[in-house]
Amino acid sequence: MKFFSDNAASVHPAVLEAMARSNAVDTAYDSDRLSRSFDAVFSDLFETQVRAMWVATGTAANALSLAALCPPYRGVLCHRDAHIQNDEAGAPEFYTHGAKLLLADGPGAKLTSETIAARLGEIPDDVHRVQPAAISITNATEYGRSYSASEVAAIGDLAKTRGLRFHMDGARFANAVVHSGASPADLTWRAGVEVLSFGFVKNGGMSAEALVFFDTTLADEVLIRRKRAGHLLSKGRYLAAQVLALLGEDRWLDNARAANVGAARLAGALGDRLLHPVEANEVFARMSPDEVASLRAQGFEFYDWAAGEVRFVVSWDQPDTEIAALADALSDL
Amino acid sequence: MKFFSDNAASVHPAVLEAMARSNAVDTAYDSDRLSRSFDAVFSDLFETQVRAMWVATGTAANALSLAALCPPYRGVLCHRDAHIQNDEAGAPEFYTHGAKLLLADGPGAKLTSETIAARLGEIPDDVHRVQPAAISITNATEYGRSYSASEVAAIGDLAKTRGLRFHMDGARFANAVVHSGASPADLTWRAGVEVLSFGFVKNGGMSAEALVFFDTTLADEVLIRRKRAGHLLSKGRYLAAQVLALLGEDRWLDNARAANVGAARLAGALGDRLLHPVEANEVFARMSPDEVASLRAQGFEFYDWAAGEVRFVVSWDQPDTEIAALADALSDL
Amino acid sequence: MKFFSDNAASVHPAVLEAMARSNAVDTAYDSDRLSRSFDAVFSDLFETQVRAMWVATGTAANALSLAALCPPYRGVLCHRDAHIQNDEAGAPEFYTHGAKLLLADGPGAKLTSETIAARLGEIPDDVHRVQPAAISITNATEYGRSYSASEVAAIGDLAKTRGLRFHMDGARFANAVVHSGASPADLTWRAGVEVLSFGFVKNGGMSAEALVFFDTTLADEVLIRRKRAGHLLSKGRYLAAQVLALLGEDRWLDNARAANVGAARLAGALGDRLLHPVEANEVFARMSPDEVASLRAQGFEFYDWAAGEVRFVVSWDQPDTEIAALADALSDL
Amino acid sequence: MKFFSDNAASVHPAVLEAMARSNAVDTAYDSDRLSRSFDAVFSDLFETQVRAMWVATGTAANALSLAALCPPYRGVLCHRDAHIQNDEAGAPEFYTHGAKLLLADGPGAKLTSETIAARLGEIPDDVHRVQPAAISITNATEYGRSYSASEVAAIGDLAKTRGLRFHMDGARFANAVVHSGASPADLTWRAGVEVLSFGFVKNGGMSAEALVFFDTTLADEVLIRRKRAGHLLSKGRYLAAQVLALLGEDRWLDNARAANVGAARLAGALGDRLLHPVEANEVFARMSPDEVASLRAQGFEFYDWAAGEVRFVVSWDQPDTEIAALADALSDL
């Protein structure tokens, strides 16, 4: 029973079917009918005119976003535990050509307008120190916390006041939308977000994420950067099909809801072992080595996060039986 | 009837089936069973110990290769018409951090040890001029020419003599293997090639190429560079499945053979309109605007290459009826 | 008798004196009184409001300029024989983070609006090909040719029409101004130039060139890039002193005139051996190996440019006796 | 009375004289007699065969060093308060093409083998996290602390054990040598240091630092990188002259000694206001706003370091009268 990552889950049958349906010759790259529909589809979803494109990984989505928002000689303010800082092997530095990540703290990998303002205040305004150009937040965060629309908006206001650009890493955006109850628009552009990395791979996709530009002037440059990064696939229609299949019939929301519900069930079984409020599909818990060993002996796979801490992730396709079994096992600890 | 690119062809049914068969939870990234088999599978194919990994595009495969072979402050010698020079939006410069492409000439986008030696002779050996670090050839070339094993070996010998690394862009490697009749080993490492971009997308794949390292010491670094470039997909098993499906039952050779045969048939119909010997699946021909218009009116789609020149590409899945129809139409011009 | 390069000439006594006069504690970097005067001094010289700063080398001046004018994913159109292409070890690629130099041809390393337009016409406007962002010309050129104000203006008009930025490498700008008889303003911003690398080292300076921004909005970014490149010297006043000493009493023009006159005298002695019109302080001539040997035996040092071709450079401080001696020796060949 | 930085001090008369003596035509770049003597001169000083070259700034020296020691996709472990992290505008990221600085803590900006080992222990060894390639320490540190030879050696041993390269930023190396009493050799290569940025500008120089390679295999690459960064001055002899003048007659040690002695005197006057042991020429002290104002009213210039903290720097040429005056004023607080 695999609870180590939604990264490794299966692909939604509707996605596979949509890919198979795309198996006829079409024009190459992103000139096919499906790819060309992205702007309209995402504009509908976000209730405003956007530009959108597919990329194969969340790392590429984030790194391309940051390259568009931050010149090589400036920096991106993010959380010390952000995926872009810890888990992308320096992709932001590669794509931005050496911009610096400027780290701020806060529980649950969440930033607030206050913590950001404090961190900005520490940066002397001179030519010797790397100056910030952008803010990046992750929603839901690396610890499964979600932002409310007003929390995002407070950061968006700060960004605007300070002349900073604003990116959201939405590798688990669907889970955040479901948890917050806010509309996609309220969680993003209405709150000042200018570019969103909109994750689908953890949500039932195979190899397609979306980049959504609320500042539409950035999109043309990123089309070039995407090609230059080797991320313009020639048979792009198979990526487009994945994204469209998940957006269709609100599958992306259903999948996220299923995962969030499962995580909440595990949280309920954990009691005060819980390390962070569960606001998406990730569950972090305190656990002794013996307890860890006991769970593994029962067939549960999960991730050792830090000394005495473990992480469970519930995937979109996690069988209820597995969730129930793990919840029982956690209660029994 | 689409003859504009093998880029846009359909995906082989066996590939789709293999992908569907991979649709169970597995470990993420390239720790799955299929991805882990790459070293062994490609070592068998090339009759020597190699390291191999998947990447999503040929541009990424080439750019990662060049980054491993050439430091930022040196250059890569390639043909003026090479894909890496003209068609990858500066990906080699991006991945190598600014290495320079040093251009040589020759008919049909083919290099020879003589043309390379002459070009090297023009480069003053001082700190002011960018010095070469590597040679990159494309096989089959951008004009559908193939290298014989001895032609590659002559370049490989020169590379070794001059202390240069040696890369082969094999976006249409299958077509070159079929045309030359040489073994994969004879066309590559036995001839001095150290890294091969082994193309599958134009050969019935969807979104997977392979990087094959004959100099196995380069692979670990490229694993890091691949991640840093956002090219380590979390559900990598679906890429591995594509490559393995095409290698299985020699489908890659059958697909290439079908395309080459089709191209040869078109060549036969073109007579002295032919601009380059047809040694793969691409056909370049002289053609007047009226003739171009006439062909298009008959439903043939193809690419205007240059003034008075057109390109036809035969895909692995091109129906015989379409090839016959085009051959007839060309004969009738 | 050294005619191999103005690079290695002595430093003007007034420069050394000005540097010695600066030898008191002052504020660091470019906050000293001399550095702060640059904007005003160069605004006077160019009859318009400019921003100006010192850098230590022409290579840094050029590379910083191009980085400000061209994003990493686009290209700079320049002559195939340009210093930025051949003699700066890839500095433009380093500073621009991998932008591509797009090469055009023309005699004497000169570009014209026609040759540039023709080269631009060859670049397909798609995402696969690196698109141009800027034009860079060298005045005087690498072969000692100078541009007239109207020639520059024709290129400036083209640049504006095509939406391209415009840089002038003026490593020998003084020589070009003297030869053309045009005002510094007419040769630059009135002709569309947006950034000038204004050379002083070859003109009697020691280690200071100037960057002059006619598009003043670029300067703040370049101040940051200069620091990031390690080119913000802490005792900047000694660089500022050099530039100001050469601008004072029109020494820069006197120095250039002396060198140009000397070169013209050599040209007169060369007759039809001359390879390019002499419009600055460089002289290129056809010469047999025996003649080369004979001149060297007489004590003349100069550069072998290519097979059968040599280069003489007359420095600002070249003694008349040396010039006369070489002119005589050339006449005697 | 200027105590804000040794950055802005005057240039030693012997340096100016040596520069003036170099004012004859010579060969360009670093082929002149003075530059060519560097390897021998520094090999003598360090009692082993080294390679050495001049660069114009400490930032360039550090950034070039790190680029030679760390590939773009790895990281450099340094102190959170290191100059390379805070005061070089991202030059390390620029020159290394995006390598990451991995920060460790410790009082007085000093690292120890223990703090480094602890920090290394936090880095998961996988492809997602940037892995370290090198360690960089500053001696004397940004807070005026010096390393003993054995402290450096402990770090050098750790570096060797972990397969990490080892750089020393010696912007104030002279002050550290004088304070420690150790030989230059014991403080560097005998303790495992592979590259040293050897500062001269703060020590009476004008615009020349030295890069010293104890791992001599690195030097050729850095010669290319130096040129590519626009740091190969054409009249390099004037930089070489500065360095040689300061090494001559042990001026570099006398200058450092004078500054260290002055700083010690200030430290003595500060009593328990002192924030860090004074082991070079920098003095950090606790001070109230009123006290700061009082000192300034008496004509002392210095730097506000942080809230309630100030920094005094004693330069090589600081008059005894100024030091005495400041010591008195500090005692009177």
PDB file of C-alpha atoms in Angstrom, chain C residues 92-224:
ATOM      1  CA  PRO C  92      29.283  37.975 -25.253  1.00  0.00           C
ATOM      2  CA  GLU C  93      27.906  34.466 -24.800  1.00  0.00           C
ATOM      3  CA  PHE C  94      28.961  34.513 -21.140  1.00  0.00           C
ATOM      4  CA  TYR C  95      27.450  37.876 -20.278  1.00  0.00           C
ATOM      5  CA  THR C  96      24.272  37.394 -22.293  1.00  0.00           C
ATOM      6  CA  HIS C  97      23.857  33.872 -20.912  1.00  0.00           C
ATOM      7  CA  GLY C  98      24.069  32.197 -24.253  1.00  0.00           C
ATOM      8  CA  ALA C  99      22.676  34.606 -26.825  1.00  0.00           C
ATOM      9  CA  LYS C 100      23.834  33.758 -30.327  1.00  0.00           C
ATOM     10  CA  LEU C 101      25.945  35.929 -32.578  1.00  0.00           C
ATOM     11  CA  LEU C 102      24.327  36.041 -36.009  1.00  0.00           C
ATOM     12  CA  LEU C 103      27.015  36.724 -38.569  1.00  0.00           C
ATOM     13  CA  ALA C 104      26.908  38.899 -41.657  1.00  0.00           C
ATOM     14  CA  ASP C 105      29.603  39.592 -44.229  1.00  0.00           C
ATOM     15  CA  GLY C 106      31.064  42.575 -46.000  1.00  0.00           C
ATOM     16  CA  PRO C 107      34.498  43.920 -46.956  1.00  0.00           C
ATOM     17  CA  GLY C 108      36.682  45.454 -44.290  1.00  0.00           C
ATOM     18  CA  ALA C 109      34.520  44.081 -41.496  1.00  0.00           C
ATOM     19  CA  LYS C 110      31.961  46.785 -42.291  1.00  0.00           C
ATOM     20  CA  LEU C 111      28.246  46.200 -42.253  1.00  0.00           C
ATOM     21  CA  THR C 112      25.712  48.178 -44.215  1.00  0.00           C
ATOM     22  CA  SER C 113      21.990  48.463 -43.831  1.00  0.00           C
ATOM     23  CA  GLU C 114      21.748  46.326 -46.978  1.00  0.00           C
ATOM     24  CA  THR C 115      23.964  43.493 -45.791  1.00  0.00           C
ATOM     25  CA  ILE C 116      22.175  43.485 -42.467  1.00  0.00           C
ATOM     26  CA  ALA C 117      18.736  43.457 -44.050  1.00  0.00           C
ATOM     27  CA  ALA C 118      19.763  40.584 -46.295  1.00  0.00           C
ATOM     28  CA  ARG C 119      21.042  38.578 -43.339  1.00  0.00           C
ATOM     29  CA  LEU C 120      17.875  39.270 -41.346  1.00  0.00           C
ATOM     30  CA  GLY C 121      15.868  38.045 -44.301  1.00  0.00           C
ATOM     31  CA  GLU C 122      17.490  34.626 -44.019  1.00  0.00           C
ATOM     32  CA  ILE C 123      16.208  34.015 -40.501  1.00  0.00           C
ATOM     33  CA  PRO C 124      12.891  32.138 -40.435  1.00  0.00           C
ATOM     34  CA  ASP C 125      10.549  33.727 -37.958  1.00  0.00           C
ATOM     35  CA  ASP C 126       9.678  30.752 -35.797  1.00  0.00           C
ATOM     36  CA  VAL C 127      10.312  29.427 -32.316  1.00  0.00           C
ATOM     37  CA  HIS C 128      12.981  26.975 -33.489  1.00  0.00           C
ATOM     38  CA  ARG C 129      15.386  29.577 -34.814  1.00  0.00           C
ATOM     39  CA  VAL C 130      17.165  32.089 -32.619  1.00  0.00           C
ATOM     40  CA  GLN C 131      15.669  35.484 -33.392  1.00  0.00           C
ATOM     41  CA  PRO C 132      17.732  38.684 -33.481  1.00  0.00           C
ATOM     42  CA  ALA C 133      17.409  41.297 -30.760  1.00  0.00           C
ATOM     43  CA  ALA C 134      20.256  43.678 -31.543  1.00  0.00           C
ATOM     44  CA  ILE C 135      22.838  44.865 -34.039  1.00  0.00           C
ATOM     45  CA  SER C 136      26.439  45.551 -33.098  1.00  0.00           C
ATOM     46  CA  ILE C 137      28.910  47.359 -35.323  1.00  0.00           C
ATOM     47  CA  THR C 138      32.550  48.245 -34.677  1.00  0.00           C
ATOM     48  CA  ASN C 139      33.710  51.766 -35.450  1.00  0.00           C
ATOM     49  CA  ALA C 140      36.480  51.893 -36.523  1.00  0.00           C
ATOM     50  CA  THR C 141      36.232  48.282 -37.709  1.00  0.00           C
ATOM     51  CA  GLU C 142      38.623  45.446 -37.078  1.00  0.00           C
ATOM     52  CA  TYR C 143      40.191  46.293 -40.470  1.00  0.00           C
ATOM     53  CA  GLY C 144      40.544  49.974 -39.772  1.00  0.00           C
ATOM     54  CA  ARG C 145      37.524  51.124 -41.738  1.00  0.00           C
ATOM     55  CA  SER C 146      35.391  53.954 -40.380  1.00  0.00           C
ATOM     56  CA  TYR C 147      31.683  54.570 -40.724  1.00  0.00           C
ATOM     57  CA  SER C 148      30.300  57.895 -41.830  1.00  0.00           C
ATOM     58  CA  ALA C 149      27.467  59.349 -39.792  1.00  0.00           C
ATOM     59  CA  SER C 150      25.047  58.588 -42.605  1.00  0.00           C
ATOM     60  CA  GLU C 151      26.190  54.984 -42.846  1.00  0.00           C
ATOM     61  CA  VAL C 152      25.559  54.539 -39.156  1.00  0.00           C
ATOM     62  CA  ALA C 153      22.213  56.277 -39.459  1.00  0.00           C
ATOM     63  CA  ALA C 154      21.098  53.941 -42.214  1.00  0.00           C
ATOM     64  CA  ILE C 155      21.774  51.015 -39.910  1.00  0.00           C
ATOM     65  CA  GLY C 156      20.095  52.842 -37.051  1.00  0.00           C
ATOM     66  CA  ASP C 157      16.990  53.338 -39.160  1.00  0.00           C
ATOM     67  CA  LEU C 158      16.927  49.675 -40.060  1.00  0.00           C
ATOM     68  CA  ALA C 159      17.329  48.716 -36.418  1.00  0.00           C
ATOM     69  CA  LYS C 160      14.422  50.904 -35.412  1.00  0.00           C
ATOM     70  CA  THR C 161      12.235  49.560 -38.207  1.00  0.00           C
ATOM     71  CA  ARG C 162      12.932  45.984 -37.238  1.00  0.00           C
ATOM     72  CA  GLY C 163      12.640  46.552 -33.516  1.00  0.00           C
ATOM     73  CA  LEU C 164      16.312  45.821 -32.907  1.00  0.00           C
ATOM     74  CA  ARG C 165      18.641  47.460 -30.397  1.00  0.00           C
ATOM     75  CA  PHE C 166      21.863  49.084 -31.619  1.00  0.00           C
ATOM     76  CA  HIS C 167      25.331  48.886 -30.082  1.00  0.00           C
ATOM     77  CA  MET C 168      28.600  50.374 -31.252  1.00  0.00           C
ATOM     78  CA  ASP C 169      31.929  48.858 -30.276  1.00  0.00           C
ATOM     79  CA  GLY C 170      34.123  51.943 -30.200  1.00  0.00           C
ATOM     80  CA  ALA C 171      37.404  50.419 -29.092  1.00  0.00           C
ATOM     81  CA  ARG C 172      38.890  52.882 -31.603  1.00  0.00           C
ATOM     82  CA  PHE C 173      36.041  55.371 -31.527  1.00  0.00           C
ATOM     83  CA  ALA C 174      38.474  58.277 -31.274  1.00  0.00           C
ATOM     84  CA  ASN C 175      40.146  57.250 -34.520  1.00  0.00           C
ATOM     85  CA  ALA C 176      36.756  56.992 -36.199  1.00  0.00           C
ATOM     86  CA  VAL C 177      35.675  60.428 -34.976  1.00  0.00           C
ATOM     87  CA  VAL C 178      38.879  61.987 -36.241  1.00  0.00           C
ATOM     88  CA  HIS C 179      38.663  60.262 -39.599  1.00  0.00           C
ATOM     89  CA  SER C 180      35.004  60.946 -40.222  1.00  0.00           C
ATOM     90  CA  GLY C 181      35.052  64.534 -39.126  1.00  0.00           C
ATOM     91  CA  ALA C 182      31.615  63.953 -37.683  1.00  0.00           C
ATOM     92  CA  SER C 183      30.720  64.945 -34.148  1.00  0.00           C
ATOM     93  CA  PRO C 184      30.531  62.240 -31.489  1.00  0.00           C
ATOM     94  CA  ALA C 185      26.785  62.879 -31.368  1.00  0.00           C
ATOM     95  CA  ASP C 186      26.316  62.488 -35.123  1.00  0.00           C
ATOM     96  CA  LEU C 187      28.238  59.232 -35.138  1.00  0.00           C
ATOM     97  CA  THR C 188      26.193  57.735 -32.335  1.00  0.00           C
ATOM     98  CA  TRP C 189      22.824  58.614 -30.875  1.00  0.00           C
ATOM     99  CA  ARG C 190      21.725  60.907 -33.683  1.00  0.00           C
ATOM    100  CA  ALA C 191      22.309  57.871 -35.892  1.00  0.00           C
ATOM    101  CA  GLY C 192      20.370  55.559 -33.610  1.00  0.00           C
ATOM    102  CA  VAL C 193      23.143  54.063 -31.485  1.00  0.00           C
ATOM    103  CA  GLU C 194      21.839  53.229 -28.000  1.00  0.00           C
ATOM    104  CA  VAL C 195      25.012  52.109 -26.233  1.00  0.00           C
ATOM    105  CA  LEU C 196      28.638  52.903 -27.046  1.00  0.00           C
ATOM    106  CA  SER C 197      31.724  51.073 -25.833  1.00  0.00           C
ATOM    107  CA  PHE C 198      34.046  54.075 -25.852  1.00  0.00           C
ATOM    108  CA  GLY C 199      37.673  52.975 -25.902  1.00  0.00           C
ATOM    109  CA  PHE C 200      40.458  54.759 -24.073  1.00  0.00           C
ATOM    110  CA  VAL C 201      43.050  52.046 -23.468  1.00  0.00           C
ATOM    111  CA  LYS C 202      44.277  52.038 -27.076  1.00  0.00           C
ATOM    112  CA  ASN C 203      44.220  55.831 -26.970  1.00  0.00           C
ATOM    113  CA  GLY C 204      46.699  56.472 -24.144  1.00  0.00           C
ATOM    114  CA  GLY C 205      44.774  55.067 -21.220  1.00  0.00           C
ATOM    115  CA  MET C 206      45.886  52.322 -18.880  1.00  0.00           C
ATOM    116  CA  SER C 207      42.898  50.306 -17.684  1.00  0.00           C
ATOM    117  CA  ALA C 208      39.709  52.282 -18.274  1.00  0.00           C
ATOM    118  CA  GLU C 209      37.109  52.346 -21.008  1.00  0.00           C
ATOM    119  CA  ALA C 210      33.746  54.053 -20.835  1.00  0.00           C
ATOM    120  CA  LEU C 211      30.274  52.724 -21.396  1.00  0.00           C
ATOM    121  CA  VAL C 212      27.966  55.449 -22.665  1.00  0.00           C
ATOM    122  CA  PHE C 213      24.217  54.905 -22.576  1.00  0.00           C
ATOM    123  CA  PHE C 214      22.185  57.055 -24.926  1.00  0.00           C
ATOM    124  CA  ASP C 215      19.217  54.961 -23.855  1.00  0.00           C
ATOM    125  CA  THR C 216      19.682  56.037 -20.270  1.00  0.00           C
ATOM    126  CA  THR C 217      17.137  53.523 -18.988  1.00  0.00           C
ATOM    127  CA  LEU C 218      19.705  50.775 -19.448  1.00  0.00           C
ATOM    128  CA  ALA C 219      22.323  52.171 -17.105  1.00  0.00           C
ATOM    129  CA  ASP C 220      20.954  51.081 -13.743  1.00  0.00           C
ATOM    130  CA  GLU C 221      20.770  47.482 -14.854  1.00  0.00           C
ATOM    131  CA  VAL C 222      24.314  47.603 -16.160  1.00  0.00           C
ATOM    132  CA  LEU C 223      25.574  49.015 -12.877  1.00  0.00           C
ATOM    133  CA  ILE C 224      24.313  45.814 -11.287  1.00  0.00           C
TER     134      ILE C 224
END
